[in-house]
Coordinates of C-alpha atoms and ligand atoms in Angstrom, one line a residue:
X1 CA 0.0 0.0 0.0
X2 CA 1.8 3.5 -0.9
X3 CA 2.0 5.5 1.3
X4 CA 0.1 8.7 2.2
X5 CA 0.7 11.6 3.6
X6 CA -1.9 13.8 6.0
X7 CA -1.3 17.5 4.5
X8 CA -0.6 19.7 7.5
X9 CA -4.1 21.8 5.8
X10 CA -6.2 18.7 6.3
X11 CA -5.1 19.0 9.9
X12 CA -5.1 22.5 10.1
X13 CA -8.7 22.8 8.9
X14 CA -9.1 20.3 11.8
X15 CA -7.1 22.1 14.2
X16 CA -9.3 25.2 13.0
X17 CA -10.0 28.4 14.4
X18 CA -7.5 31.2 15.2
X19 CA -3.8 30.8 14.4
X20 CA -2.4 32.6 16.9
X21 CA -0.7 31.4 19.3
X22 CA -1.7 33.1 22.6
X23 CA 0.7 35.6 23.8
X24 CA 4.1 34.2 24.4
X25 CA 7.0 35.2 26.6
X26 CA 10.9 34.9 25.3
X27 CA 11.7 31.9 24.7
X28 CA 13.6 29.9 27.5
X29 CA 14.9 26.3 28.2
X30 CA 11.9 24.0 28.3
X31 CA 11.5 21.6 30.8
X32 CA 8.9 18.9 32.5
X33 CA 8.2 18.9 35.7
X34 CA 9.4 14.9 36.9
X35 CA 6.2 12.5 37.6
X36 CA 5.9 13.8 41.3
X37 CA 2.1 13.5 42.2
X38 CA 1.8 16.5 45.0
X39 CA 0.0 15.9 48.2
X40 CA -3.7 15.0 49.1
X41 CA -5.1 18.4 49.8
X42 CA -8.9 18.5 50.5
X43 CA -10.8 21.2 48.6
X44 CA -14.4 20.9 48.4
X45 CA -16.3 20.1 45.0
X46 CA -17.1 23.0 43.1
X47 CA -20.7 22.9 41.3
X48 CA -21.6 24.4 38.7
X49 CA -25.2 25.6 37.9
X50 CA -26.8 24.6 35.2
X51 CA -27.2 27.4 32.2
X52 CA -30.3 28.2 31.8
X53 CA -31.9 29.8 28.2
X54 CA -31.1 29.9 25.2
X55 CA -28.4 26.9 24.0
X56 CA -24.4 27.9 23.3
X57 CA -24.6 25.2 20.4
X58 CA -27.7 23.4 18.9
X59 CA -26.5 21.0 16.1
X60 CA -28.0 18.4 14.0
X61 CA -26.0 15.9 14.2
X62 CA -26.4 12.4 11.1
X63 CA -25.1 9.0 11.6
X64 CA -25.3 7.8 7.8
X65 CA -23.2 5.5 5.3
X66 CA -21.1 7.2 3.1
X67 CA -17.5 6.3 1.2
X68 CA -14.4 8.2 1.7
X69 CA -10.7 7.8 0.6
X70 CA -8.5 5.7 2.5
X71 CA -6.4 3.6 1.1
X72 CA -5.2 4.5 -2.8
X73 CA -8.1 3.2 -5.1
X74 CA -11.5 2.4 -4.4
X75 CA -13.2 4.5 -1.5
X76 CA -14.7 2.8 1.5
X77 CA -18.0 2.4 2.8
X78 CA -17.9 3.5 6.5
X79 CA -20.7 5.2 8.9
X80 CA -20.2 8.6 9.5
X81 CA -21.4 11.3 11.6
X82 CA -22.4 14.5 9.9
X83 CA -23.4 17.6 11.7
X84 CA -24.5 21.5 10.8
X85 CA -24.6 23.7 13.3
X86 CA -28.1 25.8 14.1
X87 CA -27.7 27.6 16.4
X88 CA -24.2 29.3 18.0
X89 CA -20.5 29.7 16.6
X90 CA -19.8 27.5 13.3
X91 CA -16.4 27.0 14.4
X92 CA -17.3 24.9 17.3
X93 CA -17.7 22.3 15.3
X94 CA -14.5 21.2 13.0
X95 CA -14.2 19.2 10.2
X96 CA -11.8 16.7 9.2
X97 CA -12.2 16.4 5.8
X98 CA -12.6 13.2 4.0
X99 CA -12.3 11.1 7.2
X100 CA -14.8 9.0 8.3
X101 CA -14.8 10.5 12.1
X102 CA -17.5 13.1 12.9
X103 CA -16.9 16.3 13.7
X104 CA -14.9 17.4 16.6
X105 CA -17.0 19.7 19.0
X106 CA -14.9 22.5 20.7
X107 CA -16.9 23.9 23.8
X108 CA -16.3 25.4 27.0
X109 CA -17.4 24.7 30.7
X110 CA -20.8 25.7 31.2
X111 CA -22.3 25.5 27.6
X112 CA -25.3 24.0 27.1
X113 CA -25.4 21.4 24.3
X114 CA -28.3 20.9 21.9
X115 CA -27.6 18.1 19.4
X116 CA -30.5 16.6 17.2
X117 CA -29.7 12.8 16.3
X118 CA -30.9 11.6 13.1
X119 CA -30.2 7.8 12.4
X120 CA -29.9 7.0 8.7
X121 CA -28.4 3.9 9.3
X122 CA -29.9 0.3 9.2
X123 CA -29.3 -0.5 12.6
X124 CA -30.7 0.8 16.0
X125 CA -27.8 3.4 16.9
X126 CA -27.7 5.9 19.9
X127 CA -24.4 8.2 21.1
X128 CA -23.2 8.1 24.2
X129 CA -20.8 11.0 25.4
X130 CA -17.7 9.8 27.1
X131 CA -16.0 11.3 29.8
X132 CA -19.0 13.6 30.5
X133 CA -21.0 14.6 33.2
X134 CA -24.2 14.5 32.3
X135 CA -28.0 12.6 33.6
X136 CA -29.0 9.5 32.3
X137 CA -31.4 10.1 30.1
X138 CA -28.4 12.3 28.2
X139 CA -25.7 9.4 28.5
X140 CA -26.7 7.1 25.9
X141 CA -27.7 4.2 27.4
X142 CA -28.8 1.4 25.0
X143 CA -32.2 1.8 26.3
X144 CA -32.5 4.5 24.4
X145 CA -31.2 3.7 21.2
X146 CA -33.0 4.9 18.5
X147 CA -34.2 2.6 15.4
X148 CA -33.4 4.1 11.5
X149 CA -35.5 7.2 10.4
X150 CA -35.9 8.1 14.3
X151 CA -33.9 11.2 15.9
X152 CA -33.2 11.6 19.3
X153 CA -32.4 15.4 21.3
X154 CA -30.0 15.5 23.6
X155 CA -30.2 18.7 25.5
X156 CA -27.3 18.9 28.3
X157 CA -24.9 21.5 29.9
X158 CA -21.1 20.7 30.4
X159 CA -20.5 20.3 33.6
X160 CA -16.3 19.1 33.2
X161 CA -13.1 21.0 33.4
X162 CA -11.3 21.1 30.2
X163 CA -10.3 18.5 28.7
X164 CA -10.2 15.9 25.7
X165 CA -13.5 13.7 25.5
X166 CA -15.5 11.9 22.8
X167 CA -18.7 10.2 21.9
X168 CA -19.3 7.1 20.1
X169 CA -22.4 4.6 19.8
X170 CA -23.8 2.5 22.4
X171 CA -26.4 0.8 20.8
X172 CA -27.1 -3.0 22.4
X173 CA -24.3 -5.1 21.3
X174 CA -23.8 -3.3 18.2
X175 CA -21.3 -1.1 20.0
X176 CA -17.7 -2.4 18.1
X177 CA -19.2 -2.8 15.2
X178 CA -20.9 1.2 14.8
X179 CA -17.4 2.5 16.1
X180 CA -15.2 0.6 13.5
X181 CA -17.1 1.5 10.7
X182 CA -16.6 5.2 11.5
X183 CA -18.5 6.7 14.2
X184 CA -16.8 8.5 16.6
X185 CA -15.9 12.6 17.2
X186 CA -14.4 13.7 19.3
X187 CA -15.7 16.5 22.1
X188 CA -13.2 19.0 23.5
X189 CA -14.2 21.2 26.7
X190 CA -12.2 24.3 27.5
X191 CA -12.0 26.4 30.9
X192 CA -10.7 29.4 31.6
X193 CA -8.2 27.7 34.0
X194 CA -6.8 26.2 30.8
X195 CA -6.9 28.9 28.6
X196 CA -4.8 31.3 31.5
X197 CA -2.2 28.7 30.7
X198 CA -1.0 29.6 27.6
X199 CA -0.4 26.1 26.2
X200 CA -0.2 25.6 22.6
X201 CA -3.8 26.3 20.8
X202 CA -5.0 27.4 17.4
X203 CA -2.9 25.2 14.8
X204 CA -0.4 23.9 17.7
X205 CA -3.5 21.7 19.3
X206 CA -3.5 19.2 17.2
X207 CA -6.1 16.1 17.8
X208 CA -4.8 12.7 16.9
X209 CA -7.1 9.7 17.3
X210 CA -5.5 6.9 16.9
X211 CA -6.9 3.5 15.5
X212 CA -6.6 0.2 13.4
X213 CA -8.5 -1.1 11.0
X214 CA -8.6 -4.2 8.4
X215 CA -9.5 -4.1 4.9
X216 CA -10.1 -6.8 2.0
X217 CA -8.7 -6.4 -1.6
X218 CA -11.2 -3.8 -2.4
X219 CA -10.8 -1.1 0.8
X220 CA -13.6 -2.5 2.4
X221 CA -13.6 -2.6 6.0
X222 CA -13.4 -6.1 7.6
X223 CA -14.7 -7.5 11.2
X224 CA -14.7 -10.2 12.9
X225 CA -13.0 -12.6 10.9
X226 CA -13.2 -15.6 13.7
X227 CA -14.7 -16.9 16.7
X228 CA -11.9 -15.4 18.7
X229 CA -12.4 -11.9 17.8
X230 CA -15.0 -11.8 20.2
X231 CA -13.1 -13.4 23.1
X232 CA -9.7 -11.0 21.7
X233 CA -10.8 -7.8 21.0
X234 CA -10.6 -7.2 17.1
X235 CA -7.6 -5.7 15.9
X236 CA -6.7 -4.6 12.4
X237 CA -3.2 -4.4 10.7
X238 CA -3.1 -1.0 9.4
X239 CA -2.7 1.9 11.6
X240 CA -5.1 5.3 11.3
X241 CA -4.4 8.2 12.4
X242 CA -7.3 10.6 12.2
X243 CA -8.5 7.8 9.8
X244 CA -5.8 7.7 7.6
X245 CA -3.0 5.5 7.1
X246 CA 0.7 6.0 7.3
X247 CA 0.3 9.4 9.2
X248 CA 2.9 11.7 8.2
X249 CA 2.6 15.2 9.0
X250 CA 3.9 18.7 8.5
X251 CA 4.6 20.4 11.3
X252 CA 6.2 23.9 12.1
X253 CA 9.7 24.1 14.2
X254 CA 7.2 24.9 17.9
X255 CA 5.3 23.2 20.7
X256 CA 2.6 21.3 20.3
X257 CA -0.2 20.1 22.1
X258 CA -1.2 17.2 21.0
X259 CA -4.3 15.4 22.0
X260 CA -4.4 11.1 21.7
X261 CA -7.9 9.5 21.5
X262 CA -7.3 5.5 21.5
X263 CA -10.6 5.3 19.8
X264 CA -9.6 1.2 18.6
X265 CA -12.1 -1.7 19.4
X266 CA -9.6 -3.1 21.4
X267 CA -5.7 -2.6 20.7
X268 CA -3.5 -1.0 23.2
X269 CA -1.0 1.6 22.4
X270 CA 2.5 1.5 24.1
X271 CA 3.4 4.8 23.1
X272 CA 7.0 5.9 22.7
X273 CA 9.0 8.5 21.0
X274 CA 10.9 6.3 18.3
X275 CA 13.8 8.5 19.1
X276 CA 14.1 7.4 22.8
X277 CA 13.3 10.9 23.8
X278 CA 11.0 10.8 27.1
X279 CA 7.2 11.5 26.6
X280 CA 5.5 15.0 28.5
X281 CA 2.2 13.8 29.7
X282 CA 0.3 17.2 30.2
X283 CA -3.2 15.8 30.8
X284 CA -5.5 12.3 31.4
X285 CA -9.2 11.0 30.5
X286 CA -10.5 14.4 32.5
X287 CA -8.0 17.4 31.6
X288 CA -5.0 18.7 32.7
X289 CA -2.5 17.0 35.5
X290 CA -1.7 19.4 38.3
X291 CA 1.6 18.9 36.4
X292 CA 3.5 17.6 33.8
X293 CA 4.9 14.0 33.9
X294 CA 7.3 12.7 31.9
X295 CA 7.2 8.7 30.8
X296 CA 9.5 6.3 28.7
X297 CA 6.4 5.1 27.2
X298 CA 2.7 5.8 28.0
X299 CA 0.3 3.4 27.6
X300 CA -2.9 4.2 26.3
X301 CA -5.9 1.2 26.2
X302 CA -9.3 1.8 23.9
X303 CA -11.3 5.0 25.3
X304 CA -8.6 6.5 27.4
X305 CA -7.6 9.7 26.4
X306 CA -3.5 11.5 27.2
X307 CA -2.3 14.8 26.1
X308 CA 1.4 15.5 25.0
X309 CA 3.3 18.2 25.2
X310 CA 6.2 18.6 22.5
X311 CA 9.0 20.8 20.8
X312 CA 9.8 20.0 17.7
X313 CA 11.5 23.2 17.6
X314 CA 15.2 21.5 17.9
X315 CA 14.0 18.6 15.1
X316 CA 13.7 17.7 11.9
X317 CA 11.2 15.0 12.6
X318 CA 10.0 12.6 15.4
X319 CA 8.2 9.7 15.1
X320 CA 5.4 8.4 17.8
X321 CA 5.4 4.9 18.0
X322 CA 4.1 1.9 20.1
X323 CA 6.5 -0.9 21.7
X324 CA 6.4 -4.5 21.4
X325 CA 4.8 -5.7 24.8
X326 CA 2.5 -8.9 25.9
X327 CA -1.1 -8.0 25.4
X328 CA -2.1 -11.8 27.0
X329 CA -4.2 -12.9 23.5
X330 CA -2.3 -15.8 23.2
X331 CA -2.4 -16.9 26.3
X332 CA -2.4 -20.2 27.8
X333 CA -2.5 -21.7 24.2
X334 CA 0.7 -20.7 22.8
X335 CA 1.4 -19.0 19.3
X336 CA -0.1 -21.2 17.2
X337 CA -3.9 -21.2 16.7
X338 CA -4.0 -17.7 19.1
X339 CA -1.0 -16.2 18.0
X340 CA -3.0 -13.9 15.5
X341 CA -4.8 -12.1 18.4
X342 CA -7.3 -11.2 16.3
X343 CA -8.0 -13.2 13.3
X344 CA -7.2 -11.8 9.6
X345 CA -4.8 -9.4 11.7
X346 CA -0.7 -9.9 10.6
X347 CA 0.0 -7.5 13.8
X348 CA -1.7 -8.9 17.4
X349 CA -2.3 -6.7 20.2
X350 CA 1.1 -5.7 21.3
X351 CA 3.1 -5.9 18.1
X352 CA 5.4 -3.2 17.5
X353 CA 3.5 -0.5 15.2
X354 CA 4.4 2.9 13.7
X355 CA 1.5 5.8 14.6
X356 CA 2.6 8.9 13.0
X357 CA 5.3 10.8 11.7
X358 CA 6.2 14.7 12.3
X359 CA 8.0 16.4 9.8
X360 CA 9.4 19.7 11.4
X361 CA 9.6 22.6 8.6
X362 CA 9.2 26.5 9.1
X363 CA 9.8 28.6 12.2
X364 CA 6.4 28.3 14.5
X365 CA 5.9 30.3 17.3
X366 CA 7.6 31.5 19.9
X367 CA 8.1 28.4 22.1
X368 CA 7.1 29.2 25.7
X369 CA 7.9 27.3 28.1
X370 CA 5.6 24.7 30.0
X371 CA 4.0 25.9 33.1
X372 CA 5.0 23.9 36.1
X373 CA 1.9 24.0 37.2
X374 CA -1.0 23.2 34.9
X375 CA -4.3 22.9 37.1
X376 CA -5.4 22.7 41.0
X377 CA -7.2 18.8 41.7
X378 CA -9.6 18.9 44.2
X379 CA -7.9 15.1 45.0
X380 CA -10.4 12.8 47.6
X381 CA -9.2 11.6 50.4
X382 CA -10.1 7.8 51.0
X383 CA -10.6 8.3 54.6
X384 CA -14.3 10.4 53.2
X385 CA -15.4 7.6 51.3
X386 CA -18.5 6.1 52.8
X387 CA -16.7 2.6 52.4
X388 CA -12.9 3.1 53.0
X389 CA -12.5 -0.5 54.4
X390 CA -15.0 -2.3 51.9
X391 CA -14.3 -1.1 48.7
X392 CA -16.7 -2.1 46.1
X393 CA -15.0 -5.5 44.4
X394 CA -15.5 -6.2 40.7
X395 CA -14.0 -9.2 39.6
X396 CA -13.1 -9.5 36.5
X397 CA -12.7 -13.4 35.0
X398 CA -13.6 -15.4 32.1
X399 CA -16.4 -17.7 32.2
X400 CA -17.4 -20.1 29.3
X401 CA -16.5 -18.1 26.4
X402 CA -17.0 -14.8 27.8
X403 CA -15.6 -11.9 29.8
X404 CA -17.3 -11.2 33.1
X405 CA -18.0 -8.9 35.7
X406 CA -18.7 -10.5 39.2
X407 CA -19.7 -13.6 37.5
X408 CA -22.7 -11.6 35.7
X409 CA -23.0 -10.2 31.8
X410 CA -24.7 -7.4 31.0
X411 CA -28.8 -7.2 31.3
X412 CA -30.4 -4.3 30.0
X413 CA -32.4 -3.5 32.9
X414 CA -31.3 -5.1 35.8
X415 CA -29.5 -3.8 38.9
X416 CA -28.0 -6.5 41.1
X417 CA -28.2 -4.8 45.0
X418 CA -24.0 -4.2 44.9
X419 CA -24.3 -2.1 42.1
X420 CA -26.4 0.6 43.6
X421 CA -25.0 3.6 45.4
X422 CA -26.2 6.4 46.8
X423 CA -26.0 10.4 45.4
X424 CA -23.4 12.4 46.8
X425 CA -21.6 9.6 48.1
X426 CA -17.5 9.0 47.5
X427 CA -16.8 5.7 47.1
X428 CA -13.8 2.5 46.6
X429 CA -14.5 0.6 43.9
X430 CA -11.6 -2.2 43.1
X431 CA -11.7 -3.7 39.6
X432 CA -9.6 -7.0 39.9
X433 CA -8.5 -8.6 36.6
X434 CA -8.8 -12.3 37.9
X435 CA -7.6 -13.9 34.5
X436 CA -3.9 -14.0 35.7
X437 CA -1.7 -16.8 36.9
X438 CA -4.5 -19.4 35.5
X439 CA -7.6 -17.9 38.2
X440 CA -10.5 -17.6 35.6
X441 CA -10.3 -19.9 32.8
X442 CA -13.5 -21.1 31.2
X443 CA -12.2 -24.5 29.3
X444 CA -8.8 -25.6 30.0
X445 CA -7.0 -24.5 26.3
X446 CA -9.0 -20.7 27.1
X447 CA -6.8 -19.2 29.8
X448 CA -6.9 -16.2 28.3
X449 CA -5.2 -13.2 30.1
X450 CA -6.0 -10.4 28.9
X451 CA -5.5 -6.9 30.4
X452 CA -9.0 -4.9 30.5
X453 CA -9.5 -1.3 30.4
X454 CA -12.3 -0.4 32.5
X455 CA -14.6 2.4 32.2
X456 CA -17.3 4.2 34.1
X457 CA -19.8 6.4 32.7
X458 CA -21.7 9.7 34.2
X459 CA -18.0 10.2 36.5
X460 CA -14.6 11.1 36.6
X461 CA -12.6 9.0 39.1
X462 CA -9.3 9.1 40.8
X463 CA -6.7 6.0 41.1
X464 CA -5.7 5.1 44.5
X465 CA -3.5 2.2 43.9
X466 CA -2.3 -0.4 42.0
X467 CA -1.6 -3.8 43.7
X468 CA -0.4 -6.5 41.8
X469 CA -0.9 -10.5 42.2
X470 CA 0.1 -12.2 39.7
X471 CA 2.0 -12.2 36.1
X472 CA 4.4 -9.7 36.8
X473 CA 6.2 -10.8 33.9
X474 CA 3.2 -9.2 31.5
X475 CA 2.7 -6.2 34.1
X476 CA 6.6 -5.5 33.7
X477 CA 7.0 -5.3 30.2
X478 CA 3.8 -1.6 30.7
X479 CA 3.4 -0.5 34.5
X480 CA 5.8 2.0 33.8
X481 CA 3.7 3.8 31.0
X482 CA 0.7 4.4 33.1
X483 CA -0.6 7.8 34.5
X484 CA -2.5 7.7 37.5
X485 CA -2.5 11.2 39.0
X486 CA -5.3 12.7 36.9
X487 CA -9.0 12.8 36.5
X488 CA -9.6 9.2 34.7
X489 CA -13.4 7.8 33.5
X490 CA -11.4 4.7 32.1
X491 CA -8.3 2.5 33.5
X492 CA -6.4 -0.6 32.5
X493 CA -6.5 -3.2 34.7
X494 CA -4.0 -5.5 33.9
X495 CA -4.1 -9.6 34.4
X496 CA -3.4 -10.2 38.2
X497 CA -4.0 -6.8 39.1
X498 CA -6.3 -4.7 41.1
X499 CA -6.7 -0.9 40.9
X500 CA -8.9 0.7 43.1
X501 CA -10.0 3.9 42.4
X502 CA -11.7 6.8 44.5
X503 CA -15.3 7.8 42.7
X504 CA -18.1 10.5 43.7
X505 CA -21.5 10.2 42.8
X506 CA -22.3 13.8 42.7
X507 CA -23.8 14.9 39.6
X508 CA -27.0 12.9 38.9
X509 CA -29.1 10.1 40.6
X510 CA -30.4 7.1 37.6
X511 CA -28.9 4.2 35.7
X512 CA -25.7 4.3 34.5
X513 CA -22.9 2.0 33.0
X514 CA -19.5 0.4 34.0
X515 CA -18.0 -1.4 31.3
X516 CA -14.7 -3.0 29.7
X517 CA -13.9 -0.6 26.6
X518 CA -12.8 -3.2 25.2
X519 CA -15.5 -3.1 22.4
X520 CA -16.2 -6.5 21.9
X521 CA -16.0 -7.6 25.2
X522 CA -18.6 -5.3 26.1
X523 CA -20.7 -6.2 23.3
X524 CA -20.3 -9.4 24.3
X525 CA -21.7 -8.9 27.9
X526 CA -18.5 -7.0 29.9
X527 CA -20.7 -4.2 30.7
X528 CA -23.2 -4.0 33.8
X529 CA -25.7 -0.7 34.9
X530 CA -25.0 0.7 38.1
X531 CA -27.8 3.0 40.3
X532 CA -27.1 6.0 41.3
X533 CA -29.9 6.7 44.6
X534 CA -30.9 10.5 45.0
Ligands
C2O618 CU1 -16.8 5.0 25.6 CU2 -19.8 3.0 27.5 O1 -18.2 4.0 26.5
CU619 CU1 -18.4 6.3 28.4
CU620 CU1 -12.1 -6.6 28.5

């Protein structure tokens, strides 16, 4: 396949509005704070009143099929998202032209968001909004997926600091298959905490979402090729960025903000400069660390979102790639009828992979250098959860042929009596990933280990710890590449391990979800409702 290059307008147009830079100092040395989490301070929960009136942004907003260029030759058939804007600024919405992804909303804290959903598609489809704060009835629950020529309003205010988030389908086990053919956007919240930063904005913010895909000799999208896709994860062997292939991009000799969506179905990213250079981590799933952290690598599993600080200022080019590491597919069965990880794919989960390539040209801007401080975290304290010495236990395992949660699959409309909590309430939940060191295997040849990224919806959590049981091996070869000290909504939880993580119930009472984002694991039942009591 020849390759392609992703014209620095392509991403400019997505990058979009305003190409200044915002006021810059002289330049000086830049530097990155080393990973030092500060200290628990208590500050209390700020809320935020809901906007009342008139909407900031009322868009109509199409899932529908449509072809677009990819690979050189025939187009391909994908589902896209299509939206025109009706009421506020145009450029809150960007486009990325001839990419299947939908349109990237840029909003700030406190908007209220209007978005008519019109399914043209064949299949029930309904978006949920990831990473965001918002009631039920908002949050795109598969209850309320929508069947084709039916639209559904979503009327919600943003209620989250600034940072990267995204919406995608959530339709009842049709989940992996809506996101692979195309739909996704991705939905960016700024604050004025942020924008007092300074940080690289206008055509330095560049978003990058990051997937895989597998086509047949005619560009057509392929998935599921085999019975163990489903108990896998799909993967695909060629690597898009912002939907295309063999990213290459133009970039000026500045900093750059760089925003990473791992919108895949269920491959994990082991991120690395090629050149060895260390990583700046400016921001998790919810916005902006309280500083800057600097990684070797930095994983990144399906739905989690990282932010990156660079300066290709002193370059010619960088690369971004992902490390070799053991993603567990092939498990207890050894390479042979496993070793694919994923069917038709030549590259399992964990292969080495090339993401994008920067291409450093003109003088940029002004380089300023990173603030050492980037946000305040009002950080809980474990000894104000209502069950510091009982955390909520989700057990992760495989049973039969599927993924489970606490022994249960998903049911539509069922609550079990641990999964109900009450509003207001901070809480311990522990995911523990029991398929390591042979716990959890269904039939003897299936002792699959996979890690699982976890994911709740209607929150933003904290990590508390990491404890590990078992297969330290596997944890070894990524542990290093996580970032724990920020606002998360989705975590990996690797075989043998349990992270427990500090969560407040404080936006809306009703049903919500808790899933593994790996996408066909949840289709396939990893996925419960929890109960949020007012
Ligand atoms: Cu992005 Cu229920 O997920
Ligand atoms: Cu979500
Ligand atoms: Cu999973």
């Amino acid at each position: 396949m020849a390759s392609k290059s992703l014209s620095r307008r392509d991403f400019l147009k997505l990058a979009g509005i305003g190409a200044g830079t915002v006021a810059l100092s002289a330049c000086g040395v830049i530097q990155s704070t080393p990973s030092a989490p500060q200290p628990a301070v208590a500050v209390s929960t700020p809320t935020l009143p809901p906007t009342p009136g008139s909407p900031s942004l009322n868009v109509d907003l199409t899932a529908a099929r449509t072809t677009v260029p990819i690979l050189p030759g025939a187009e391909t058939p994908v589902w896209r998202y299509q939206a025109t804007v009706r009421e506020g600024a145009t450029e809150a919405l960007q486009v990325l032209e001839k990419s299947y992804l939908g349109p990237i909303f840029r909003v700030k804290r406190g908007d209220r968001i209007q978005v008519k959903l019109k399914n043209e598609l064949p299949d029930p489809t309904i978006i949920h909004w990831h990473g965001l704060r918002i009631p039920e009835a908002m949050d795109g629950h598969p209850r309320y997926a929508i069947q084709p020529g039916e639209t559904f309003d979503y009327d919600f205010t943003v209620r989250n600091r600034a940072g990267t988030y995204w919406f995608h389908p959530h339709p009842h086990q049709l989940t992996g298959p809506q996101a692979y053919f195309g739909l996704a956007g991705l939905f960016i919240v700024s604050d004025d905490e942020e924008t007092a930063l300074g940080l690289p904005s206008g055509e330095y913010d560049l978003p990058l979402v990051i997937q895989d895909r597998l086509f047949d000799a005619t560009n057509r999208l392929v998935y599921m090729t085999n019975m163990m896709d489903q108990m896998t994860g799909f993967v695909g062997d060629t690597i898009l960025v912002n939907g295309q292939p063999n990213a290459r991009l133009d970039v000026k000799a500045s900093a750059y903000r760089l925003r990473l969506l791992n919108g895949s179905n269920s491959r994990i990213y082991k991120l690395a400069w090629e050149d060895g250079s260390p990583l700046t981590v400016i921001a998790t799933d919810g916005g902006l660390l309280e500083a800057p952290v600097t990684r070797e690598y930095l994983m990144l599993a399906p739905g989690e979102r990282a932010e990156l600080w660079v300066d290709f200022s002193a370059l010619k080019s960088r690369k971004l790639v992902s490390l070799g590491f053991d993603a567990g597919t092939s498990g207890g069965m050894g390479g042979g009828m496993m070793g694919g990880g994923g069917g038709g794919s030549l590259l399992p989960n964990g292969a080495p992979l090339e993401i994008i390539s920067f291409q450093v040209g003109e003088a940029g801007a002004t380089v300023s250098p990173l603030p050492k401080q980037l946000s305040r975290m009002e950080r809980h304290r474990l000894e104000d959860a209502v069950n510091k010495d009982n955390p909520r236990s989700f057990i992760l395992a495989m049973q039969g042929m599927v993924h489970t949660i606490n022994g249960r699959v998903f049911e539509m409309d069922s609550v079990a009596s641990d999964e109900i909590v009450r509003l207001g309430d901070l809480e311990v939940w522990e995911f523990f990933n029991n398929e390591g060191g042979g716990g959890g295997m269904g039939m003897g040849m299936m002792n699959m280990q996979m890690p699982h990224p976890m994911h709740m919806h209607g929150v933003q959590f904290q990590v508390l710890k990491r404890q590990l049981e078992s297969n330290r091996g596997q944890y070894d070869q990524v542990s290093a590449g996580f970032v724990d000290y920020g606002w998360k909504d989705t975590v990996l939880v690797m075989p043998g391990e349990r992270v427990r993580v500090l969560v407040r119930f404080e936006d809306f009472a009703g049903t919500y979800l808790y899933h593994c984002h790996n996408l066909e694991h949840e289709d396939a039942g990893m996925m419960r409702n929890y109960r949020v009591d007012g």
